XYZ file of C-alpha atoms in Angstrom:
574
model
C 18.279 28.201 -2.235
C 16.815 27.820 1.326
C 18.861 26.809 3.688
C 18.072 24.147 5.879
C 16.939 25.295 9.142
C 18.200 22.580 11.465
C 21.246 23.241 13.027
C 22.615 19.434 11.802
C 24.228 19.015 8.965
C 22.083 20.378 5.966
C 20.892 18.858 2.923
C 21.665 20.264 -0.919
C 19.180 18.779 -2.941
C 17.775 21.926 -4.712
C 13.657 22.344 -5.014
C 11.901 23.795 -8.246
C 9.866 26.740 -7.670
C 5.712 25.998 -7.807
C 3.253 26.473 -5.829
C 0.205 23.781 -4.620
C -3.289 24.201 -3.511
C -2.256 24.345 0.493
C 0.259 26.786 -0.175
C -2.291 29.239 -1.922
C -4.975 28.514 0.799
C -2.838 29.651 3.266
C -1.015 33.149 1.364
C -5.096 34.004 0.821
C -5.859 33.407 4.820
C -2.761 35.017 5.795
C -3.718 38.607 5.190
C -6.031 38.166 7.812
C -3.693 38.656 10.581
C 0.377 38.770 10.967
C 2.473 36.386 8.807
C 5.697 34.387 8.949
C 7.057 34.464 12.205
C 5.399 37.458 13.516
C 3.429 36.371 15.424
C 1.823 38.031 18.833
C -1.006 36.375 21.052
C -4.173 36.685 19.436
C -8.083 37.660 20.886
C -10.299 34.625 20.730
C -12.669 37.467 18.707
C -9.396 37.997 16.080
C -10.146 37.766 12.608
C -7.843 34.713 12.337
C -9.685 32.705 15.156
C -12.969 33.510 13.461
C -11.574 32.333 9.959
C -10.572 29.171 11.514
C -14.442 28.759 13.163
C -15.941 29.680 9.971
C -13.458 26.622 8.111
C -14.606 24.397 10.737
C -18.160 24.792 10.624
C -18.496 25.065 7.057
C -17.297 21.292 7.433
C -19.002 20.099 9.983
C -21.983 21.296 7.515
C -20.984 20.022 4.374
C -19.654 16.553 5.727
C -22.833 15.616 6.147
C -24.512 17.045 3.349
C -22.074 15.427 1.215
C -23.126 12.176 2.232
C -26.551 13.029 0.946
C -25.976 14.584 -2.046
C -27.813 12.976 -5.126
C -24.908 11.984 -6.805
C -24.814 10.335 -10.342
C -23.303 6.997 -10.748
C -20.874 6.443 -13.453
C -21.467 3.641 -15.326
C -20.412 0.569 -13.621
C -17.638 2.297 -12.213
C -18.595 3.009 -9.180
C -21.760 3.265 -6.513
C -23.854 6.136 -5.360
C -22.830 5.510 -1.530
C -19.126 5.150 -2.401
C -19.251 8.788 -4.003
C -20.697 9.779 -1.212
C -18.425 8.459 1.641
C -15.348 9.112 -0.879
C -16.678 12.790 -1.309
C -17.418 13.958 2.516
C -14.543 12.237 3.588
C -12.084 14.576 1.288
C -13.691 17.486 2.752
C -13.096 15.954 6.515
C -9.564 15.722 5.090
C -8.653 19.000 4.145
C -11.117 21.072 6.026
C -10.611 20.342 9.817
C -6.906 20.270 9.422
C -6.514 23.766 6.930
C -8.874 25.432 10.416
C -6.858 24.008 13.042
C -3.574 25.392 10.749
C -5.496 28.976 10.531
C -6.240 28.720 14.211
C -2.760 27.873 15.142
C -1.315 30.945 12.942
C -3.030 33.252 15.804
C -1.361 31.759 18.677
C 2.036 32.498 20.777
C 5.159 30.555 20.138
C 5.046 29.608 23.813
C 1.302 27.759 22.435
C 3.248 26.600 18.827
C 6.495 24.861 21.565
C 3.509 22.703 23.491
C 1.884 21.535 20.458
C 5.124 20.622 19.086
C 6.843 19.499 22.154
C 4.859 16.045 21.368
C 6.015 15.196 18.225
C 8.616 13.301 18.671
C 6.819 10.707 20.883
C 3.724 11.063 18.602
C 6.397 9.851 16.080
C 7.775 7.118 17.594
C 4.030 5.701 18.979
C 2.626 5.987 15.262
C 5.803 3.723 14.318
C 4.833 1.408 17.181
C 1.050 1.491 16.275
C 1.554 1.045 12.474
C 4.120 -2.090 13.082
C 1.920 -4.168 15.933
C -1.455 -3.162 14.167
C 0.103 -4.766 10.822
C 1.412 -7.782 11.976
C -1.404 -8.238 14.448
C -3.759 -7.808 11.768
C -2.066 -9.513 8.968
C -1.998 -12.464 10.788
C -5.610 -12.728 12.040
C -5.905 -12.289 8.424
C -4.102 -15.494 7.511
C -5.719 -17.571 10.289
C -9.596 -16.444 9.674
C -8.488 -17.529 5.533
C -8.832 -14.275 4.292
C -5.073 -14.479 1.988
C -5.317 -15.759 -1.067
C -3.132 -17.446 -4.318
C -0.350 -14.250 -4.738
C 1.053 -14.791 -0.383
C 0.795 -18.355 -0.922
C 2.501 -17.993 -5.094
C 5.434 -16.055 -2.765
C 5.773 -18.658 -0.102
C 5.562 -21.579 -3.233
C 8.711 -20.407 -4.628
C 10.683 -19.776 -1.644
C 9.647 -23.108 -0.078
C 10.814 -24.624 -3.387
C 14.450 -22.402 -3.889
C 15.183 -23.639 0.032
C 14.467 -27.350 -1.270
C 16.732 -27.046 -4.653
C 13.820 -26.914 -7.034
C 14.735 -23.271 -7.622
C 12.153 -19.895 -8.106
C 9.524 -22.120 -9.667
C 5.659 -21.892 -9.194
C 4.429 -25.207 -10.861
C 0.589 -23.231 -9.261
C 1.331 -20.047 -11.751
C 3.159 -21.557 -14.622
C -0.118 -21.598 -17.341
C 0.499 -18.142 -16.500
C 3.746 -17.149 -16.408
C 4.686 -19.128 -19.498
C 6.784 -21.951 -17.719
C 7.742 -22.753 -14.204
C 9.998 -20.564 -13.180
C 8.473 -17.337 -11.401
C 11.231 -15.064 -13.458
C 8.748 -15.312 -16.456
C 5.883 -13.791 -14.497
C 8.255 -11.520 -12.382
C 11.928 -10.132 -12.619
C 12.713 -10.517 -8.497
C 16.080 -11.421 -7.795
C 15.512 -9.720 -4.197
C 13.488 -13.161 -3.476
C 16.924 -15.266 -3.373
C 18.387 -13.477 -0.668
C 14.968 -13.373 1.267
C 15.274 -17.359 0.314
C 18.418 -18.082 1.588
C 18.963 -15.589 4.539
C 15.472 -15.880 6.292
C 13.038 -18.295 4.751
C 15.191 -21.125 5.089
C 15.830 -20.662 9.151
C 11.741 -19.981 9.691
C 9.494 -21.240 6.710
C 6.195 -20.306 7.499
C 3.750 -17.175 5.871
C 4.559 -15.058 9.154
C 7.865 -14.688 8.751
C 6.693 -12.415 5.224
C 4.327 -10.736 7.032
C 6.914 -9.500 9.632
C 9.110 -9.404 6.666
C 7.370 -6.789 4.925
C 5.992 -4.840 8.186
C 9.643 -4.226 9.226
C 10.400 -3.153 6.066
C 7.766 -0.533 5.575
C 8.633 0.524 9.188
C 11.927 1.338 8.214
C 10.798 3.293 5.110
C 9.110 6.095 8.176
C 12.796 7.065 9.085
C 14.595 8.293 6.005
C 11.326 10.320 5.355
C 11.182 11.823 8.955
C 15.081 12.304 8.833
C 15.063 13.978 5.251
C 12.308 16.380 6.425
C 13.512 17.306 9.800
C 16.844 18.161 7.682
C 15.338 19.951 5.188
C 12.753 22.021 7.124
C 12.597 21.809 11.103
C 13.382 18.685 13.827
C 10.069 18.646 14.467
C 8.276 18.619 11.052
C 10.347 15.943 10.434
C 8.649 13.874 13.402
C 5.261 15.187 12.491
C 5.789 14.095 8.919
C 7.202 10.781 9.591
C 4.258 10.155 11.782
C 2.300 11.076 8.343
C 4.066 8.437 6.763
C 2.800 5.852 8.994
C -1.143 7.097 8.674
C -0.602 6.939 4.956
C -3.642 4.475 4.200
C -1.676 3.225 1.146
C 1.268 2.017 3.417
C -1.186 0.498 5.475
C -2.843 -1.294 2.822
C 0.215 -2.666 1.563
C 0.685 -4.285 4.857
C -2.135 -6.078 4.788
C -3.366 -6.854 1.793
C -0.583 -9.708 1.042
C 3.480 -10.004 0.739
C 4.996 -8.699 -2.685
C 8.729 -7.918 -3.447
C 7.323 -5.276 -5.396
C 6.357 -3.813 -1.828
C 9.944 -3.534 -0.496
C 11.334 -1.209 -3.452
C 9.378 1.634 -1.014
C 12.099 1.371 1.988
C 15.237 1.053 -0.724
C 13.863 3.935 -2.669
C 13.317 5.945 0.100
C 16.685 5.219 2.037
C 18.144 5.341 -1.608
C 17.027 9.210 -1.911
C 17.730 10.038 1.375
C 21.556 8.709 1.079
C 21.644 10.865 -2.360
C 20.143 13.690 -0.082
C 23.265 13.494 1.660
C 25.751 12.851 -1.153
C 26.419 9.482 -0.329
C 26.974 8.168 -3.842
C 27.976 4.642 -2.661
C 25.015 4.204 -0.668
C 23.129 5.830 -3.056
C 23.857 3.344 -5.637
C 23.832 0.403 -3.066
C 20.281 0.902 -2.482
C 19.094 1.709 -5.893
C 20.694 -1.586 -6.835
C 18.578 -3.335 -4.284
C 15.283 -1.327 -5.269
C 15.811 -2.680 -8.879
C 16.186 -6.381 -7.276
C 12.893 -5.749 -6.670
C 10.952 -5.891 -9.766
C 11.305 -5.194 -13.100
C 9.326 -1.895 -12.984
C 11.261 -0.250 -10.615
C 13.700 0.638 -12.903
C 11.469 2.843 -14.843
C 11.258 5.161 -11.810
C 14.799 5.006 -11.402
C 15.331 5.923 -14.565
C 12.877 9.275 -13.808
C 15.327 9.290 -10.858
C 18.347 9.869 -12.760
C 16.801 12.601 -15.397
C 15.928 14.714 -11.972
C 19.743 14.474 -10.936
C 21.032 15.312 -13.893
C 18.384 18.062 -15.388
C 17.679 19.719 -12.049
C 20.284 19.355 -9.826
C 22.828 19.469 -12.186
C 24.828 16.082 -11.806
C 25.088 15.239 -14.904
C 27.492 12.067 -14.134
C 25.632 10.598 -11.529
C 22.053 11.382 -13.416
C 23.099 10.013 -16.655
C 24.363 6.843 -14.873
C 21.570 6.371 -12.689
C 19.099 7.103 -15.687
C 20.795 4.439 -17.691
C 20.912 2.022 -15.309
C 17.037 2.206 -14.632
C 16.510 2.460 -18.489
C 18.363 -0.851 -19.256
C 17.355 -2.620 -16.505
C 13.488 -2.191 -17.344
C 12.976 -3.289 -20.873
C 10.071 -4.353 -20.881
C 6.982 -2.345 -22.335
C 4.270 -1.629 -20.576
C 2.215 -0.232 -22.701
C 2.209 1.171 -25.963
C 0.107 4.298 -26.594
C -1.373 3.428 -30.058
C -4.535 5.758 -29.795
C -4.388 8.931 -27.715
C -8.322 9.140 -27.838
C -8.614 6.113 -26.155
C -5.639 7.407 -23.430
C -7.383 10.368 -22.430
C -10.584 8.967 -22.229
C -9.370 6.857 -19.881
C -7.423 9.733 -17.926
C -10.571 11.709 -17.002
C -12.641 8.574 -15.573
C -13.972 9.282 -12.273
C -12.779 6.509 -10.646
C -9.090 7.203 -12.041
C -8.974 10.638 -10.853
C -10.383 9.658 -7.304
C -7.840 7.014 -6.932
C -5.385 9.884 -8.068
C -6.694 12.287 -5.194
C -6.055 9.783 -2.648
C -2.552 9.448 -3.095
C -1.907 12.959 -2.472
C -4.738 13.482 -0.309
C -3.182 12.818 3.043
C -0.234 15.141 2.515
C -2.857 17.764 1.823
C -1.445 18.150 -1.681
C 1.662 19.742 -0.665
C 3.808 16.797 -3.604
C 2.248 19.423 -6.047
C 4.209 22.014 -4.977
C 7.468 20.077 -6.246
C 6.480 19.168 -9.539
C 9.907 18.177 -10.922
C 10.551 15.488 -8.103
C 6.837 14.401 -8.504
C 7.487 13.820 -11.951
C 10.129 11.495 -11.394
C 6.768 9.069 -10.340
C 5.374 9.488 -14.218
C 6.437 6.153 -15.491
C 4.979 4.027 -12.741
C 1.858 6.166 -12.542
C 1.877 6.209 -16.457
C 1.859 2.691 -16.493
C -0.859 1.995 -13.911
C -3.532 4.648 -14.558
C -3.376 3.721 -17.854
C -4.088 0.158 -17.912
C -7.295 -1.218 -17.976
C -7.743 -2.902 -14.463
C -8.574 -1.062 -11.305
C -6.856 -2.747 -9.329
C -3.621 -2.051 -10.672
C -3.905 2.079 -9.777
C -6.333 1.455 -6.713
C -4.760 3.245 -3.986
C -5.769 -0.204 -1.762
C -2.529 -2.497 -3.571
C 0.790 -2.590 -4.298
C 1.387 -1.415 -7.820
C 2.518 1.898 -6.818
C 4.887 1.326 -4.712
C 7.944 2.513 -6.236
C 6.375 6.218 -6.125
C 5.080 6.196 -2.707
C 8.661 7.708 -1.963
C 8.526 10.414 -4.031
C 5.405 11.558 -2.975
C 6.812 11.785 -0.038
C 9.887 13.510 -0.386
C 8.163 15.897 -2.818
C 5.755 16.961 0.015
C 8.912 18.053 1.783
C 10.124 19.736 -0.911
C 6.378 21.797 -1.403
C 6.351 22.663 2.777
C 9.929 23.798 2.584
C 8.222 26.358 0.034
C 5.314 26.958 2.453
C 7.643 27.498 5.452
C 8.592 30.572 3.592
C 5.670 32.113 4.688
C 4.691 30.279 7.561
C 6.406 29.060 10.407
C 7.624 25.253 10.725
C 5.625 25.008 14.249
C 2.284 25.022 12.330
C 3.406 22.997 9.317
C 3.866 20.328 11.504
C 0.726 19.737 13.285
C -0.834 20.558 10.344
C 0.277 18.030 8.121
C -0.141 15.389 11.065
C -3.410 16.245 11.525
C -4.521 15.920 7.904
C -2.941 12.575 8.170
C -5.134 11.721 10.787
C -7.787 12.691 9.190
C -7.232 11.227 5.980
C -6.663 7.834 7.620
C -9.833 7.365 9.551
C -11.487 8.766 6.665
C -9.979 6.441 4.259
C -7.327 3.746 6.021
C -7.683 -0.085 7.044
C -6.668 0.617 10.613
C -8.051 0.034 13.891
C -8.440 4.154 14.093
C -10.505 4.164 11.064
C -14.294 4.184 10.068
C -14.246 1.356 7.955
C -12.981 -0.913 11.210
C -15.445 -0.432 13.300
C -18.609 0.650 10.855
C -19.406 -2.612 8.563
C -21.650 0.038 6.440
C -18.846 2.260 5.716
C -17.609 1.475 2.514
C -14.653 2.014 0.849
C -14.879 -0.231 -2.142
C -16.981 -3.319 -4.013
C -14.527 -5.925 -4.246
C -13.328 -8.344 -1.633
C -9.953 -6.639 -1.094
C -11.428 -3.478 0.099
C -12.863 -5.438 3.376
C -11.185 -4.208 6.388
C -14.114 -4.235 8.965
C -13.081 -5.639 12.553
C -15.044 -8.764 11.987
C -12.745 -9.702 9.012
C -10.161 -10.979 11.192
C -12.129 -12.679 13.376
C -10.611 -16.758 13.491
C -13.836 -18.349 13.811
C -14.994 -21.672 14.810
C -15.562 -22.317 11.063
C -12.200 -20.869 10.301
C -10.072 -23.224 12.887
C -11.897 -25.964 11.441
C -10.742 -24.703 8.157
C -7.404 -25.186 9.720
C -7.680 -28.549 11.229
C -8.376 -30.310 7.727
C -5.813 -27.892 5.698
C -2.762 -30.141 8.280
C -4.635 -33.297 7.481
C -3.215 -33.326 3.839
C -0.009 -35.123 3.471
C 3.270 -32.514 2.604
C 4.554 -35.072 -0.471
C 0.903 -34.906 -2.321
C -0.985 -32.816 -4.828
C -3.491 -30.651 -3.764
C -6.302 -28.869 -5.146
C -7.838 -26.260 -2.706
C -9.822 -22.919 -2.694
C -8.128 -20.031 -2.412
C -8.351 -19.357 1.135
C -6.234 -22.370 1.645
C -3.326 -21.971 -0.219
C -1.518 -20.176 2.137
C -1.546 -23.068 4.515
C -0.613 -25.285 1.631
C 2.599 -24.053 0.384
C 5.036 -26.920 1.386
C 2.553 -29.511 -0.811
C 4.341 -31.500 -3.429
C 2.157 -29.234 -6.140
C -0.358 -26.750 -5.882
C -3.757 -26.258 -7.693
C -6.133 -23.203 -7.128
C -9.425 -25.218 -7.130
C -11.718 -25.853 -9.459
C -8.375 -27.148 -11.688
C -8.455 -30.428 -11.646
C -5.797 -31.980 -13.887
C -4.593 -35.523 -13.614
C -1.887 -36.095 -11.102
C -4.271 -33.996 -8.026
C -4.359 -36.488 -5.175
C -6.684 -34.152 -2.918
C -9.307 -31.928 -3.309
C -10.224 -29.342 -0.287
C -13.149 -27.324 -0.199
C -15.229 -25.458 1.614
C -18.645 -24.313 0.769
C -18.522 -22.072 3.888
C -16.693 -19.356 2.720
C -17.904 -16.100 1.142
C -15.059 -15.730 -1.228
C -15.431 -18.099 -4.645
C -12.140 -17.442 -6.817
C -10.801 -19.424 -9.548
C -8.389 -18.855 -11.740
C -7.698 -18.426 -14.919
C -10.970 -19.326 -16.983
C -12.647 -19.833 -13.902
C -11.695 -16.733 -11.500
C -15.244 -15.355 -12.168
C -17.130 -18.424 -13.358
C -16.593 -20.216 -9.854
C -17.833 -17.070 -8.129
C -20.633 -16.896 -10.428
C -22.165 -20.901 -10.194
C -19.895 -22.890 -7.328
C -22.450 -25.796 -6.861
C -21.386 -26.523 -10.650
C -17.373 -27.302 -9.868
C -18.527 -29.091 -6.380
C -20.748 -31.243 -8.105
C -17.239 -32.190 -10.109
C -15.987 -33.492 -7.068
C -19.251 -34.226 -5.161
C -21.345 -36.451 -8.057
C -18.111 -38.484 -8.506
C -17.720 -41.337 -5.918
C -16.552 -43.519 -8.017
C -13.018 -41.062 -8.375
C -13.262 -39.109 -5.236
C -13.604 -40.311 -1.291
C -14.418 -37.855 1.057
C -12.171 -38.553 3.933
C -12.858 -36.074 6.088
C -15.635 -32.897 6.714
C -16.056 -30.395 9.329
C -18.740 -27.682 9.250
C -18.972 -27.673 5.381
C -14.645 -28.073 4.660
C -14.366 -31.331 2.973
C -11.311 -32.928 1.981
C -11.166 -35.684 -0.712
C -8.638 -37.884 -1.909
C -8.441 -40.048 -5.660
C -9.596 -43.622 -5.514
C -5.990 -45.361 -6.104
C -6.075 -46.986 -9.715
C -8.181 -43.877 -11.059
């Protein structure tokens, strides 16, 4: 086994041998000049330089022509442009950073020490950037009414636990089978977050910087693990990978979900197994499992690694077991295998596939027993029938961002063998880069600052500058969201909810059942969403639910309206 080349104390956790597509790419370019850590100063006429150039502008060339390509659409799946931007920007992602690693393989060490003598505060400013862009963001999300029924579902039932009612969501119980929010969701997790935070400062930022902490904490055991495993400084470069992973960054924003926190557990979980720290091993797979219910199907992968690869048979067994039990519920059963891997080879399935690897330049492949420990989670999304559950824009696979991670570390610990840790790292960081403003929701990214770039066709996938914007109409929106009393009923839009959460009772609008006492609207606002029976129908014929409220002054007063956001309230006796 390969030993650790940092002089701290090394990690044991063994690595299967494989090989991935960055690892061949670079054995094929490497008989163009010296390999592993031969290196000499190189001509800018060497072979190796004029590889690299050749990389380069082959994708400056086909970036472009990508986007032009007369590309087939797929059904409904998907739309001509969003092949195009999805397919140029994969070959922006791997192309400028595999020429920058060729070009790097022809230069001195004294060149290699420069590069790499910034990754530590690269590191450290990504952390900074990811953290303040999320919460920044996040909450000019909330305040322009751009979060929806799941932040303001989460804030409902700790709002209600702090006030003795318990985990109950009297807004989701049609569909969770009954009030409590354990019928939707097995989260114990939410108690504590109840009890030891939401209690002292109840409002929806106190999630958001909740959950942005908590993914910013998930960067460390990753960086740690790698610079342990390969080199200081790939660790840094890597960590800072971890924070331009547009998945992590999308699961800041997009809305608060204990499901979300399993990725810091998981990955401090491995990490303290890393380093044979069974107690805190255990101690933070117990809180992973808190969770949700489905991490325990990934622990359960978990364990089966311990105990068929590394050889731990006690603690793999126990860990498997523990996963196992705790997850019984079925996700899906696989009752005709025609019908499974049709569904496997759909475009948009593989796509969504690719992008999850993508901006580690494949290098997870390369450790294909840790990557398997993801199968169960992936299994379960990729197979269902809703996008949105494996879209690489939500939450759903959270529990195996981790071990795509650490599984990357495992596949350049392989490709260190032949080249030198000094060019993994800048490597990897740049493809990271890339990927991101290829493919990411942050303020370094295309789809910021271009409003016809892209990345998807439902509202979620909206991440252009302009969608956090708290406009006039929005702070009106505002103004008549505090005018409703805090003991009433209420039956808002979506948008609303968020503001809403310390209401007697909550109704995603157009419900109206008997005991509503107010109605808020607001025929402003792009987004029309149910629920239920009426998620798509509102979307699809609004003026027919207004006119409910509208055509019926004999039930409904309009108290109050402000640049189309109209509150009502019952007539009394009615």
């Amino acid at each position: 086994m390969l030993q650790a080349q940092s002089p701290r104390r090394r990690l044991v956790l063994g690595s299967p041998r494989s090989s991935s597509l960055a690892l061949r790419a670079f054995r094929a370019l490497d008989r163009l000049g010296p390999t592993g850590r031969q290196h000499r100063a190189a001509s800018p006429m060497s072979r190796r330089h004029g590889t690299a150039l050749l990389i380069g502008l082959a994708t400056l060339v086909a970036y472009p022509v990508a986007l032009r390509l007369p590309i087939e659409t797929f059904g409904n799946l998907s739309t001509q442009d969003l092949w195009h931007v999805y397919l140029g920007g994969t070959i922006a992602a791997v192309g400028i950073p595999l020429a920058v690693g060729v070009c790097l393989r022809g230069v001195s060490s004294k060149t290699l020490a420069r590069v790499n003598r910034f990754a530590r505060p690269i590191f450290f400013a990504s952390a900074a950037f990811f953290a303040i862009f999320v919460v920044w963001l996040a909450v000019l999300k909330l305040y322009s009414f751009h979060m929806y029924a799941d932040l303001a579902n989460n804030l409902e039932i700790l709002w209600r636990e702090v006030h003795g009612l318990g985990l109950t969501s009297p807004m989701f119980a049609e569909r969770h089978g009954g009030l409590h929010w354990f019928g939707g969701h097995f989260a114990p997790i939410a108690f504590a977050l109840a009890h030891l935070v939401f209690r002292w400062l109840p409002a929806p930022e106190t999630l958001i910087v909740v959950q942005a902490l908590a993914l910013l904490s998930a960067g460390f055991p990753v960086m740690l693990y790698a610079r342990e495993r390969i080199d200081r400084d790939v660790g840094y470069w890597l960590g800072t990978a971890f924070f331009m992973y547009p998945t992590i960054q999308f699961v800041g924003l997009y809305d608060f979900g204990y499901l979300q926190l399993s990725i810091p557990f998981l990955c401090w979980a491995f990490y303290s197994w890393a380093r044979r720290r069974v107690l805190l091993f255990y101690a933070f797979v117990l809180l992973a499992l808190l969770c949700r219910e489905e991490v325990g199907f990934v622990v359960f992968a978990l364990g089966l690694y311990i105990a068929l690869v590394e050889k731990r048979g006690r603690v793999g067994a126990t860990t498997a077991v523990l996963g196992l039990g705790y997850s019984l519920t079925v996700i899906q059963v696989l009752t005709n295998p025609s019908s499974v891997a049709r569904r496997l080879i759909e475009p948009t399935r593989i796509g969504n596939a690719v992008m999850f690897l993508l901006p580690l330049q494949f290098t997870s492949l390369a450790s294909p027993a840790l990557l398997a420990v993801t199968l169960p989670n992936v299994a379960a999304a990729f197979l269902t029938g809703a996008v949105s559950v494996y879209s690489f824009f939500l939450y759903y696979l959270s529990p195996s961002i981790p071990l795509i991670f650490f599984s990357s570390v495992e596949g350049l610990r392989k490709l260190a063998r032949r080249v030198v840790p000094e060019i993994i790292g800048p490597w990897i960081g740049l493809g990271a880069l890339v990927t991101t403003m290829m493919f990411g929701p942050s303020p370094v990214s295309l789809a910021f600052w271009n409003d016809g770039y892209k990345l998807g066709e439902f509202h979620a996938t909206n991440f252009h500058r302009t969608h956090y914007a708290v406009t006039d109409h929005a702070r009106s929106a505002l103004r008549l969201a505090r005018l409703v009393p805090r003991d009433v009923v209420v039956s808002a839009e979506q948008p609303f909810l968020p503001h809403l959460f310390d209401r007697s009772r909550l109704y995603v609008f157009p419900r109206l059942s008997p005991d509503v006492d107010y109605v808020l609207i607001d025929r402003k606002h792009p987004l029309k969403s149910g629920f239920g029976e009426t998620y798509l129908d509102f979307r699809r014929r609004p003026e027919y639910y207004y006119a409910m409220i509208e055509s019926a002054p004999q039930q409904w007063i309009l108290i109050h309206e402000e640049d189309g956001v109209r509150l009502f309230k019952r007539r009394r006796g009615v």
